[in-house]
CSV table of C-alpha atoms in Angstrom, one decimal:
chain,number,residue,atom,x,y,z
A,41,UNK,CA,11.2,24.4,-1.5
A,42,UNK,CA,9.9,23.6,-5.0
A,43,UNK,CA,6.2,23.5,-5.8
A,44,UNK,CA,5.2,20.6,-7.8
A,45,UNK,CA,1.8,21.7,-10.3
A,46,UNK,CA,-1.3,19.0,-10.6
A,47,UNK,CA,-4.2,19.0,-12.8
A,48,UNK,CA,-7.3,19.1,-11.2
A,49,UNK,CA,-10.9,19.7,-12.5
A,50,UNK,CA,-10.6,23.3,-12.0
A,51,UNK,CA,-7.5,23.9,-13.6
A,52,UNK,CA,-3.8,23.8,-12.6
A,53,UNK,CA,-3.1,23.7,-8.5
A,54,UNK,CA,0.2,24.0,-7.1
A,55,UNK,CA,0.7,21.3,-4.6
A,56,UNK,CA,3.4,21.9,-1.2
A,57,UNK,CA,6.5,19.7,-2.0
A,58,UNK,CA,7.2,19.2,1.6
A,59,UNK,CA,3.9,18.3,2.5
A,60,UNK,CA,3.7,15.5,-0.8
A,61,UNK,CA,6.5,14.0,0.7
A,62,UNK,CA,5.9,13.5,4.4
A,63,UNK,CA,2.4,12.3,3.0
A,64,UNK,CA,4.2,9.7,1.3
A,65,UNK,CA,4.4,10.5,-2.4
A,66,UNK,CA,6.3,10.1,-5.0
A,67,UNK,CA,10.5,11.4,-4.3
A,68,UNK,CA,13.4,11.8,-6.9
A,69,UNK,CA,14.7,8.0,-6.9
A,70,UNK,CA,15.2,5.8,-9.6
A,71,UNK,CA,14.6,3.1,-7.6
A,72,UNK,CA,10.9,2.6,-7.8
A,73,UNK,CA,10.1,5.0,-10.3
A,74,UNK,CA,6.9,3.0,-11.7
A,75,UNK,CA,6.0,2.4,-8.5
A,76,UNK,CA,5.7,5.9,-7.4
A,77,UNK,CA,3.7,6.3,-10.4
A,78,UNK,CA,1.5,3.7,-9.8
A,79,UNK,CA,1.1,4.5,-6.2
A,80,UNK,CA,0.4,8.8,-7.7
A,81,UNK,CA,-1.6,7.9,-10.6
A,82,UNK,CA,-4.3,7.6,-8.4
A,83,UNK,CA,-4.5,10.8,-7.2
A,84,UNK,CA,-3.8,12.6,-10.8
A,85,UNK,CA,-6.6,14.1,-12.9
A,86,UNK,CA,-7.2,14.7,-16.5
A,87,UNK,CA,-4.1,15.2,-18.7
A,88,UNK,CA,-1.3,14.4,-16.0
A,89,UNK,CA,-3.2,11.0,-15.5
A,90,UNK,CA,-3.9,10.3,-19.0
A,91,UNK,CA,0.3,10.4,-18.9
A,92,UNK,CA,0.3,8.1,-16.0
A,93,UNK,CA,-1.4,5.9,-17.6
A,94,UNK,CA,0.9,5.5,-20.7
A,95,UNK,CA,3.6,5.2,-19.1
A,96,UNK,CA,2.5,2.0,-16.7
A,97,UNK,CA,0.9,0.3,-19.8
A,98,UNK,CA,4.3,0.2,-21.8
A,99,UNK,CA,7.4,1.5,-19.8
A,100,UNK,CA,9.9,1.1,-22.1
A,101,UNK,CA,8.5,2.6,-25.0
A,102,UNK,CA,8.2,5.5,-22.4
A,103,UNK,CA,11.0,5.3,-21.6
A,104,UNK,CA,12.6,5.7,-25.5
A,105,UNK,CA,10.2,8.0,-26.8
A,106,UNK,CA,11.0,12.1,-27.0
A,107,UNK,CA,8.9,14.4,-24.6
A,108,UNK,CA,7.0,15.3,-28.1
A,109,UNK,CA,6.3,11.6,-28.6
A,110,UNK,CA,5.3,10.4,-25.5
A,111,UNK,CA,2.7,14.3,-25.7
A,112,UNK,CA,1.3,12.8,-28.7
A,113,UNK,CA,0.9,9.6,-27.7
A,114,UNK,CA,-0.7,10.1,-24.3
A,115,UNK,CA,-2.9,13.0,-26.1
A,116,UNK,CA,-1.2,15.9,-24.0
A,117,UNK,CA,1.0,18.2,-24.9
A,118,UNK,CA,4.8,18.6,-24.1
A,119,UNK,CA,4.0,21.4,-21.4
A,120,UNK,CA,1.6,18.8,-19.7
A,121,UNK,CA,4.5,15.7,-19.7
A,122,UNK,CA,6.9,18.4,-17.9
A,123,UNK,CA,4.3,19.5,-14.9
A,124,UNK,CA,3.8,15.0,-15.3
A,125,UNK,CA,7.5,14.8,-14.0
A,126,UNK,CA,7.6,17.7,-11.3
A,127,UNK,CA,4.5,16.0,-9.7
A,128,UNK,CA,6.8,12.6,-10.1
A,129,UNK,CA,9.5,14.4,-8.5
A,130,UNK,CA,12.0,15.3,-11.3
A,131,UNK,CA,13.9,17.7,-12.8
A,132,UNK,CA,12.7,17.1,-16.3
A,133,UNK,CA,12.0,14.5,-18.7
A,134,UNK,CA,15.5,13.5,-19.3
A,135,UNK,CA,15.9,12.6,-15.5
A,136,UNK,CA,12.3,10.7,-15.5
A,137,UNK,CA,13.1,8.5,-18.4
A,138,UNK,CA,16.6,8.0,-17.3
A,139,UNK,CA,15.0,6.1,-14.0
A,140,UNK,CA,12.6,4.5,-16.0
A,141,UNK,CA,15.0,2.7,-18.4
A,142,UNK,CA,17.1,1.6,-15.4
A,143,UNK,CA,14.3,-0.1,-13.8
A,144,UNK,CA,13.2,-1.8,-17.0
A,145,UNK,CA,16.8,-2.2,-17.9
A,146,UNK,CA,17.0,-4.0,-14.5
A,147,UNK,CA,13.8,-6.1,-15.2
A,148,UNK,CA,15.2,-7.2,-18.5
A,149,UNK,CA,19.2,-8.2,-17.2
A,150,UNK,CA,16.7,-10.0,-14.3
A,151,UNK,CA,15.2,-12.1,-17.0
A,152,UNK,CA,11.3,-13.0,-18.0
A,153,UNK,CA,10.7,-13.6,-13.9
A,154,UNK,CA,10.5,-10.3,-13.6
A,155,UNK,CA,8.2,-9.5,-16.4
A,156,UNK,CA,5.0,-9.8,-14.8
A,157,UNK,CA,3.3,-8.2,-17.3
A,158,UNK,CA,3.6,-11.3,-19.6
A,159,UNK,CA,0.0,-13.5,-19.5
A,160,UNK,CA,-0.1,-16.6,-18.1
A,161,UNK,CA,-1.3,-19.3,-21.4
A,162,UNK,CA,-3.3,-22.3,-20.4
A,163,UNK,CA,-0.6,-24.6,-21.0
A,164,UNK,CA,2.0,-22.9,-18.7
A,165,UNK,CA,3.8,-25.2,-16.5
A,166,UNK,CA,3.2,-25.0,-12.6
A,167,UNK,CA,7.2,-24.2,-12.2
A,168,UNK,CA,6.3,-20.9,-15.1
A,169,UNK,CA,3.5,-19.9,-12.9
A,170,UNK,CA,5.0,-20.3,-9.6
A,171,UNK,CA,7.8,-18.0,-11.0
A,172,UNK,CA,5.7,-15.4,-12.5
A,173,UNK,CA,3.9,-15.3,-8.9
A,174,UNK,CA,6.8,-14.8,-6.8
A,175,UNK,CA,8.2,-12.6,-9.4
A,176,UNK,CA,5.1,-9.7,-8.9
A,177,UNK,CA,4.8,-10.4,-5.1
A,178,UNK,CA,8.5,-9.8,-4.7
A,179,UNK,CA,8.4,-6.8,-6.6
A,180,UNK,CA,5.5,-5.1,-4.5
A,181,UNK,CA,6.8,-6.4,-1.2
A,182,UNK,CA,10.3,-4.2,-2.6
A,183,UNK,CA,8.1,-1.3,-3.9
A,184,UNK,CA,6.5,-1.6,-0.6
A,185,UNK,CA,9.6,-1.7,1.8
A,186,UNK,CA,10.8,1.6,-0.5
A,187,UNK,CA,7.6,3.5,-0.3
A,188,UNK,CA,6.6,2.7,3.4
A,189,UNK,CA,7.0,5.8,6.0
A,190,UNK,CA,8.7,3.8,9.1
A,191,UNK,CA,8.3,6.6,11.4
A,192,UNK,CA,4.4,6.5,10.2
A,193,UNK,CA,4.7,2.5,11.2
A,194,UNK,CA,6.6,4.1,14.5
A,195,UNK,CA,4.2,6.0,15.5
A,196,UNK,CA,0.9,3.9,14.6
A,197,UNK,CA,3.0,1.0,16.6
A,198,UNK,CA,2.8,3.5,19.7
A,199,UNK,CA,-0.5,4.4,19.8
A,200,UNK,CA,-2.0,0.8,19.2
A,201,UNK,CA,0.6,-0.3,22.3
A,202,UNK,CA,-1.0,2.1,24.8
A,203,UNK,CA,-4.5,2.3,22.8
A,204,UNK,CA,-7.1,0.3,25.3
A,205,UNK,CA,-8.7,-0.9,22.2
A,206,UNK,CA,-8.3,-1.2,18.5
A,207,UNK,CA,-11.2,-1.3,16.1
A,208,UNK,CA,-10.0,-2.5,12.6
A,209,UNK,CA,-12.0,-2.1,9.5
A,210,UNK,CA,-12.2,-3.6,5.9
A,211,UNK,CA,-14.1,-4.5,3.4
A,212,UNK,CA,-14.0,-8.1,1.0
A,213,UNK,CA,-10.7,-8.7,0.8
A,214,UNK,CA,-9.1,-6.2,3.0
A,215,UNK,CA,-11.4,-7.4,6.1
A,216,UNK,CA,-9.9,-10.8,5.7
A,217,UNK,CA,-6.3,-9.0,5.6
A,218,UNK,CA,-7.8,-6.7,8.9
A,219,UNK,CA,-8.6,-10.2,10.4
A,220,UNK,CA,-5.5,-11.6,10.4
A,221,UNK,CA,-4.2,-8.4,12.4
A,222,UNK,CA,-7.0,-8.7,14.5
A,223,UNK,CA,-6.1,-12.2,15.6
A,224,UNK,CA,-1.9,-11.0,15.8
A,225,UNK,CA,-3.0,-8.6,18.1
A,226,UNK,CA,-5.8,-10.6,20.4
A,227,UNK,CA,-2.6,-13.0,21.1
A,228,UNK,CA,-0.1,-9.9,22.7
A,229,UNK,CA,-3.0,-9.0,24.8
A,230,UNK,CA,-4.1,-6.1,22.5
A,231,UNK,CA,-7.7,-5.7,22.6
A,232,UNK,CA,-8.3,-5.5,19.2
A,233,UNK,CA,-11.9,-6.0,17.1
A,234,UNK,CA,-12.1,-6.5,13.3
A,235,UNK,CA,-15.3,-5.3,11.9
A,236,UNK,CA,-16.6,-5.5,8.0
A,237,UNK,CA,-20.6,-4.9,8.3
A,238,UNK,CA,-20.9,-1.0,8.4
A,239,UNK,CA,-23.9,-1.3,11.0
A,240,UNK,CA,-21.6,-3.7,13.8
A,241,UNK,CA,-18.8,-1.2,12.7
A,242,UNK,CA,-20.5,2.1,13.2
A,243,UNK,CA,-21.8,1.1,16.3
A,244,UNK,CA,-18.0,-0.2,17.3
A,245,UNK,CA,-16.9,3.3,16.1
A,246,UNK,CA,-19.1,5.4,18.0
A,247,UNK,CA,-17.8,4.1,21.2
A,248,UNK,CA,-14.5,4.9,20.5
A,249,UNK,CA,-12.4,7.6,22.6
A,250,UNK,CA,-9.4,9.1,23.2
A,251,UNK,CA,-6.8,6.5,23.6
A,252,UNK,CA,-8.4,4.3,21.1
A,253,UNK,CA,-7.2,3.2,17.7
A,254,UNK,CA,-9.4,2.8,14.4
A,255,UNK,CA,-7.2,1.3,11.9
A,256,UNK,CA,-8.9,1.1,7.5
A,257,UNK,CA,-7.8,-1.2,5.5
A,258,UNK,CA,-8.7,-0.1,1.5
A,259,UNK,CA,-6.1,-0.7,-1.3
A,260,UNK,CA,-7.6,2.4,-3.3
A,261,UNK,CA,-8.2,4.4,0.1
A,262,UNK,CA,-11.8,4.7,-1.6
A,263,UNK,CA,-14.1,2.2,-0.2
A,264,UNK,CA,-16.7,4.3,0.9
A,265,UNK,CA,-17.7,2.0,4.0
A,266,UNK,CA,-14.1,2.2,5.6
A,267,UNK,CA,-14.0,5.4,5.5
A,268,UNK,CA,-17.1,6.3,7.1
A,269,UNK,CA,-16.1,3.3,9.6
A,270,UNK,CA,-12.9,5.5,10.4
A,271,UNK,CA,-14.2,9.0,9.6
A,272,UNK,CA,-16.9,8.2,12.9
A,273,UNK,CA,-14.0,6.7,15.0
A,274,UNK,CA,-12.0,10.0,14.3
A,275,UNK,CA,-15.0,12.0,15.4
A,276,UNK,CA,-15.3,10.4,18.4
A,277,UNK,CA,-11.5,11.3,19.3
A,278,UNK,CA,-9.7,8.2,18.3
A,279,UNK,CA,-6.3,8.2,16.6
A,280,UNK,CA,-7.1,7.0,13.4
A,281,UNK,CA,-4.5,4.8,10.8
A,282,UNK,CA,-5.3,4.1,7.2
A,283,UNK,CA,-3.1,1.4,5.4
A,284,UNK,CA,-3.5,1.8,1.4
A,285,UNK,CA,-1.9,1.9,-1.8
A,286,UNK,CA,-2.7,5.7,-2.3
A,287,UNK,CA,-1.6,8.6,0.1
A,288,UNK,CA,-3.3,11.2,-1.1
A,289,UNK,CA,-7.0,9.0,-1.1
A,290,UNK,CA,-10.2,9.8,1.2
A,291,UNK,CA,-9.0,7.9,3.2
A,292,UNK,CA,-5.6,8.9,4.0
A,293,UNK,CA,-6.7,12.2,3.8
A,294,UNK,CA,-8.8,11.7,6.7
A,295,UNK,CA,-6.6,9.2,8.5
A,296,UNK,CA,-4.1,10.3,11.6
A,297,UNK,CA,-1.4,8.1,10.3
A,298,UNK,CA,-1.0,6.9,6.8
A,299,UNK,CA,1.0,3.7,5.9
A,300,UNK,CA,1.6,2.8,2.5
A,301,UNK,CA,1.8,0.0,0.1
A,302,UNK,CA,2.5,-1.2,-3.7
A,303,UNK,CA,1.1,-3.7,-5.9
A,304,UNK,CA,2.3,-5.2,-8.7
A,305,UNK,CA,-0.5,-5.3,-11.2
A,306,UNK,CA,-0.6,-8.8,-13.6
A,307,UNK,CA,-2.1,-9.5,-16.6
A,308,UNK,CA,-3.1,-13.1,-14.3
A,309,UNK,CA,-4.6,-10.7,-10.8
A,310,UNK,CA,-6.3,-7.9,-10.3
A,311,UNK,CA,-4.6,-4.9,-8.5
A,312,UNK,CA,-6.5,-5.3,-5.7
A,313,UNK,CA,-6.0,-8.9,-5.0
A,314,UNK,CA,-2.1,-8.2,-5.7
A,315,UNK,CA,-2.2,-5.6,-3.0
A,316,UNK,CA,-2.8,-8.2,0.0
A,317,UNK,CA,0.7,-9.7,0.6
A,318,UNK,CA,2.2,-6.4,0.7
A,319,UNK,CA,-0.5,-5.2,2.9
A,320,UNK,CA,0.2,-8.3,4.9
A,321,UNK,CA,3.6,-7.3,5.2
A,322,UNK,CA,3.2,-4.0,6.5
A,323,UNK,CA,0.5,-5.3,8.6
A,324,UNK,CA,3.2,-7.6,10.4
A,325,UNK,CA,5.9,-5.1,10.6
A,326,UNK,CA,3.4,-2.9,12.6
A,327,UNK,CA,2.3,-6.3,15.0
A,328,UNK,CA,6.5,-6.8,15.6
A,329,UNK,CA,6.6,-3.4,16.7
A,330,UNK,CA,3.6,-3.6,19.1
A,331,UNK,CA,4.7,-5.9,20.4
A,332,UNK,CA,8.3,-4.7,20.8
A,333,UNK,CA,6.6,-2.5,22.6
A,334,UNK,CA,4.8,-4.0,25.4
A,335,UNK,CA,7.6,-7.0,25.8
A,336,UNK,CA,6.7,-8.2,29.2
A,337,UNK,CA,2.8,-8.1,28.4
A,338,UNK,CA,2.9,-10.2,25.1
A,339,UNK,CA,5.6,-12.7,26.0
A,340,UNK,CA,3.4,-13.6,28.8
A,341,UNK,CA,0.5,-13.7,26.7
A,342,UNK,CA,2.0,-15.8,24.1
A,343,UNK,CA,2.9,-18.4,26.7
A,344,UNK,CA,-0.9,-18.4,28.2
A,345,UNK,CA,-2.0,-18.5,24.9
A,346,UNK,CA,0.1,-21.2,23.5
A,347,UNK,CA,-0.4,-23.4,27.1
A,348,UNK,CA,-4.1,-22.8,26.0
A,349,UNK,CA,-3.8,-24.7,23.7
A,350,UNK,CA,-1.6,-27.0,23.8
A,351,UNK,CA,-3.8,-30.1,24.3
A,352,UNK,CA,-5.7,-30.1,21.2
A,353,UNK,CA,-2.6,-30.8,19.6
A,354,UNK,CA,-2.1,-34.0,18.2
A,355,UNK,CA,0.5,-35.9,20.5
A,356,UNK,CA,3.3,-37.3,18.7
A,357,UNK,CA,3.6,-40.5,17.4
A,358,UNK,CA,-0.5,-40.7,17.5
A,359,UNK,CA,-1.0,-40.5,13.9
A,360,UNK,CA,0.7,-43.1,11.4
């Protein structure tokens, strides 16, 4: 086993290897490398993040410069850029910048679709735009798909099958993300509630058991309501689920089960905003697999549900 050293406030820790990887961190790969660092630089401190940093805001030049160069222009020191790429995973700094030039050597042979760091001008065409959108969510929905846990999925699909209810919680944009698994659910005959005012949520939470799921939504695992939200449905004896872009957050730290997801950030979106289709995308995988699980309960439910229904669709041929 090889220890991988962090800064932290106090000093220099020495973090489990094992343990950063079945928490879902980062993993020698050169697929994904900015990614991983992306998803990590979260959870870095001090000098190691300062390196983070510079890396994600110009990549290539990273990924040209020596270990002394990259030191001096991150303000480290080459001693702190080495402990930077056993917390990413690797060897050294040759095999770091090795997998970040083949990623951005990819992104270049791709062509400027890729590049979604380029801004979006005024007088961009819609057909521009449309690429440069498709070309970031595509990219996280991959970084996603790389970085995801599928036995973590596995076993949050499990408990939410045989759970007799699911509480899900989110705030701004991540409740309207929890909300659409909230209604996924309610059609398979999973009774599921999707809660973003802390006082309805708490009071949700509290009656929570064993045999219940809490699932929090937070891209930066830091919004302090969810986490209260699912720290007092964990209390209570519920298995608890945190879907963010960080593993090693509050809340995954708190959180049962930890599923994991990429952004793309844009000079055109925030990081957060970029975070919901991939969250969306997890979020699915996670419904399939429910309902994978209980078959015969949500086929018939789909077919109440959609019978339900059916008449306040239009009939055909009665609009011209």
């Amino acid at each position: 086993m090889v220890d991988h050293e962090v800064d932290t406030p106090a000093g220099t820790a020495v973090v489990d290897a094992d343990a950063v990887d079945r928490r879902g961190a980062v993993t020698v790969s050169s697929d994904g490398v900015l990614a991983r660092v992306r998803a990590g630089a979260g959870e870095l401190t001090g000098a190691l993040r300062r390196v983070a940093e510079h890396v994600l805001s110009d990549p290539e030049a990273a990924a040209r410069a020596t270990i002394v160069e990259l030191a001096e222009r991150s303000g480290t020191s080459p001693a702190t850029i080495t402990r930077f790429c056993r917390a990413m995973g690797f060897e050294g700094y040759a095999d770091l910048r090795l997998g970040i030039a083949a990623e951005t050597g990819r992104a270049r042979s791709a062509g400027w679709t890729v590049d979604i760091g380029r801004e979006i001008q005024p007088g961009d065409p819609l057909s521009r735009v449309l690429d440069q959108i498709m070309a970031a969510d595509t990219r996280a929905m991959h970084d996603t798909a790389a970085l995801l846990d599928l036995h973590e999925v596995e076993r949050a699909a499990v408990a939410i099958a045989g759970a007799s209810r699911v509480n899900i919680f989110g705030a701004s944009g991540s409740a309207l993300v929890g909300e659409e698994m909230q209604f996924s659910l309610h059609r398979i005959g999973v009774a599921a509630w999707a809660w973003s005012d802390v006082h309805e949520g708490l009071a949700s939470a509290a009656l929570l058991g064993v045999g219940d799921v809490a699932l929090g939504i937070s891209h930066t695992g830091q919004t302090r309501e969810t986490i209260e939200l699912l720290a007092e449905a964990g209390s209570r004896g519920a298995t608890t689920v945190a879907l963010t872009g960080f593993p090693r957050s509050p809340l995954a730290e708190l959180a049962d089960i930890v599923l994991v997801t990429a952004s793309q950030a844009t000079t055109f979106r925030p990081d957060a905003l970029s975070a919901r289709h991939p969250q969306l995308v997890v979020l699915d995988l996670l419904y399939i697999a429910v309902a994978q699980r209980t078959h015969d309960r949500a086929h018939a439910a789909f077919r109440r549900t959609a019978q339900a229904v059916d008449g306040h669709k239009a009939a055909k041929g009665a609009l011209s």
